[in-house]
XYZ file of N, CA and C in Angstrom:
261
model
N -45.668 51.795 -25.433
C -46.299 52.309 -24.041
C -47.677 51.655 -23.805
N -48.216 51.536 -24.814
C -49.485 50.828 -24.820
C -49.863 49.484 -24.810
N -48.840 48.839 -24.829
C -48.678 47.170 -24.869
C -48.338 46.974 -23.322
N -47.456 47.966 -22.944
C -47.221 48.009 -21.245
C -48.283 47.926 -20.530
N -49.315 48.736 -20.615
C -50.567 49.311 -20.129
C -51.508 48.255 -20.247
N -51.716 47.590 -21.296
C -52.504 46.558 -21.443
C -51.896 45.426 -20.837
N -50.839 44.947 -20.714
C -50.495 43.730 -19.895
C -50.940 43.786 -18.328
N -50.314 45.219 -17.986
C -50.494 45.350 -16.660
C -52.192 45.144 -16.432
N -53.250 46.067 -17.123
C -54.501 45.624 -16.857
C -54.981 44.360 -16.723
N -54.333 43.347 -18.095
C -54.837 42.044 -17.972
C -54.402 41.257 -17.076
N -53.008 41.651 -16.491
C -52.616 40.868 -15.131
C -53.458 41.293 -14.001
N -53.619 42.423 -13.776
C -54.917 42.757 -12.549
C -56.121 42.049 -12.769
N -56.694 42.323 -13.995
C -57.941 41.576 -14.110
C -57.848 39.813 -13.938
N -56.487 39.167 -14.282
C -56.488 37.949 -13.968
C -56.276 37.801 -12.753
N -55.654 38.136 -12.051
C -55.126 38.496 -10.361
C -56.659 38.507 -9.749
N -57.559 39.213 -10.190
C -58.994 39.459 -9.373
C -59.621 38.226 -9.707
N -59.688 37.687 -10.927
C -60.317 36.404 -11.047
C -59.859 35.245 -10.529
N -58.365 35.118 -10.226
C -58.162 34.050 -9.904
C -58.521 34.221 -8.155
N -58.302 35.332 -7.597
C -58.826 35.385 -6.054
C -59.949 35.171 -5.856
N -60.981 35.581 -6.838
C -62.290 35.414 -6.703
C -62.691 34.021 -6.738
N -62.006 33.190 -7.620
C -62.393 31.740 -7.621
C -61.941 30.858 -6.528
N -60.583 31.383 -6.081
C -60.159 30.783 -4.649
C -61.069 31.166 -3.741
N -61.563 32.387 -3.843
C -62.320 32.481 -2.533
C -63.795 31.497 -2.519
N -63.997 31.396 -3.707
C -65.533 30.640 -4.074
C -64.944 29.090 -3.506
N -63.633 28.744 -4.089
C -63.675 27.077 -3.610
C -63.374 27.023 -2.186
N -62.925 28.036 -1.674
C -62.632 27.960 0.049
C -64.180 28.074 0.658
N -64.842 29.108 0.245
C -66.217 29.069 0.664
C -67.005 27.880 0.325
N -66.846 27.360 -0.506
C -67.696 25.943 -0.645
C -67.476 24.910 -0.022
N -65.950 24.642 0.187
C -65.106 23.584 0.926
C -65.738 23.890 2.191
N -65.929 25.009 2.860
C -66.245 25.330 4.137
C -67.787 25.035 4.516
N -68.760 25.497 3.293
C -70.019 25.083 3.497
C -70.154 23.515 3.485
N -69.636 22.988 2.489
C -69.686 21.271 2.593
C -69.152 20.681 3.929
N -68.109 21.115 4.112
C -67.835 20.592 5.554
C -68.868 20.529 6.655
N -69.149 21.744 6.703
C -70.386 22.029 7.736
C -71.959 21.144 7.636
N -71.906 21.079 6.085
C -73.352 20.467 5.706
C -72.955 18.873 6.062
N -71.751 18.203 5.880
C -71.613 17.174 6.223
C -71.390 16.441 7.442
N -71.124 17.406 8.366
C -70.884 17.006 9.642
C -72.519 17.570 10.614
N -73.319 18.309 9.900
C -74.550 18.614 10.534
C -75.720 18.078 9.903
N -75.765 17.604 8.759
C -76.687 16.784 7.814
C -76.482 15.360 7.421
N -75.229 15.376 6.819
C -74.751 14.491 5.993
C -74.379 12.769 6.862
N -73.480 11.961 6.264
C -73.107 10.836 6.815
C -72.202 11.033 7.938
N -71.500 12.305 8.281
C -70.804 12.878 9.291
C -71.544 13.108 10.569
N -72.839 12.970 10.616
C -73.362 13.264 11.728
C -73.363 12.060 12.882
N -73.128 12.641 14.059
C -72.950 11.370 15.057
C -74.317 10.697 15.091
N -74.505 9.706 15.635
C -75.817 8.925 15.579
C -76.538 9.428 16.957
N -77.713 9.418 16.719
C -78.870 9.889 17.685
C -78.763 8.690 19.009
N -78.920 9.509 20.013
C -78.898 8.823 21.139
C -80.143 7.636 21.399
N -79.984 6.438 21.436
C -81.293 5.810 21.795
C -82.141 5.854 22.754
N -83.198 5.622 22.905
C -83.819 6.059 24.035
C -83.752 4.918 25.157
N -83.951 5.268 26.110
C -83.430 4.445 27.524
C -84.694 3.738 27.665
N -84.768 2.487 28.144
C -86.015 1.774 28.387
C -86.630 2.252 29.668
N -87.949 2.422 29.497
C -88.487 2.786 30.647
C -89.048 1.439 31.604
N -89.367 1.755 32.527
C -89.747 0.370 33.595
C -91.413 0.471 33.723
N -91.637 -0.810 33.484
C -93.299 -0.999 33.352
C -93.398 -2.338 34.232
N -94.857 -2.085 34.637
C -95.228 -3.060 35.654
C -95.383 -4.138 34.816
N -94.893 -5.417 35.651
C -95.227 -6.879 35.090
C -96.252 -7.398 35.723
N -97.489 -7.675 34.955
C -98.411 -8.213 35.292
C -98.481 -9.489 35.936
N -97.847 -10.167 35.332
C -97.578 -11.589 35.853
C -96.946 -11.650 37.163
N -97.509 -12.744 38.058
C -97.088 -12.641 39.426
C -95.603 -13.363 39.207
N -94.586 -13.059 40.279
C -93.447 -13.250 40.434
C -93.574 -14.923 41.044
N -92.334 -15.762 40.640
C -92.606 -17.178 41.288
C -92.052 -17.281 42.645
N -92.672 -18.008 43.374
C -92.224 -17.871 44.733
C -90.865 -19.180 44.836
N -89.968 -18.921 45.934
C -88.913 -19.538 45.875
C -88.999 -20.787 46.889
N -90.285 -21.238 47.305
C -90.768 -22.315 48.023
C -90.801 -23.373 46.761
N -91.119 -23.135 45.687
C -90.995 -24.239 44.980
C -89.835 -24.708 44.256
N -88.528 -24.310 44.636
C -87.288 -24.475 44.155
C -86.680 -25.270 45.280
N -86.363 -26.613 45.036
C -85.381 -27.175 45.932
C -83.985 -26.877 46.045
N -83.666 -26.907 47.309
C -82.322 -26.500 47.588
C -81.369 -27.516 47.114
N -79.923 -26.719 46.789
C -78.860 -27.715 46.534
C -78.751 -28.594 47.798
N -78.249 -29.823 47.656
C -77.956 -30.895 48.683
C -76.206 -30.704 48.801
N -75.487 -30.371 49.931
C -73.998 -30.216 50.015
C -73.851 -31.707 50.053
N -72.621 -31.773 49.412
C -71.805 -33.032 49.281
C -70.285 -33.017 50.226
N -69.888 -33.966 50.699
C -68.779 -33.810 51.226
C -67.687 -34.119 50.483
N -67.901 -35.055 49.350
C -66.869 -35.556 48.394
C -66.118 -34.495 47.714
N -64.858 -34.220 47.417
C -63.883 -33.319 46.690
C -64.201 -33.432 45.269
N -64.221 -32.280 44.396
C -64.347 -32.154 43.167
C -63.354 -33.242 42.804
N -63.660 -34.084 41.605
C -62.476 -34.704 40.650
C -61.549 -34.265 40.355
N -60.182 -34.582 40.411
C -59.218 -33.873 39.754
C -58.904 -34.657 38.620
N -58.558 -34.028 37.240
C -57.782 -34.945 36.369
C -56.351 -35.363 36.575
N -56.166 -36.442 35.946
C -54.810 -37.059 36.376
C -53.936 -36.902 35.051
N -52.487 -36.367 35.224
C -51.903 -36.118 34.084
C -51.686 -37.228 33.419
N -51.196 -37.128 31.656
C -50.973 -38.494 31.178
C -49.690 -37.987 30.561
N -48.838 -39.044 30.443
C -47.487 -38.691 29.681
C -47.681 -38.201 28.375
N -46.444 -37.381 27.969
C -46.687 -36.829 26.851
C -45.786 -37.927 25.585
N -46.285 -38.238 24.788
C -45.536 -38.968 23.753
C -44.495 -39.070 23.189
N -43.591 -39.551 23.063
C -42.150 -39.156 22.535
C -42.298 -39.057 21.091
N -41.307 -37.720 20.787
C -41.927 -37.799 18.975
C -40.472 -37.894 18.429
């Protein structure tokens, strides 16, 4: 009878130790994932600041210094097809 009671106590103790160890492993996995996605390399990149508009102190070029293109009546040259060599 004493052997049976000691086996029951040992199994109960082993079950408690196994459940505690499993709980610790699961808690560590949850904390690890949370840290990975909030602090570690899984963190989404920070948004880059948008450029601000600043006054340009240099004067803008005037359009009167640029010549206008001259229109032409000639059509654009079209390529002539070549015969494919017999292979």
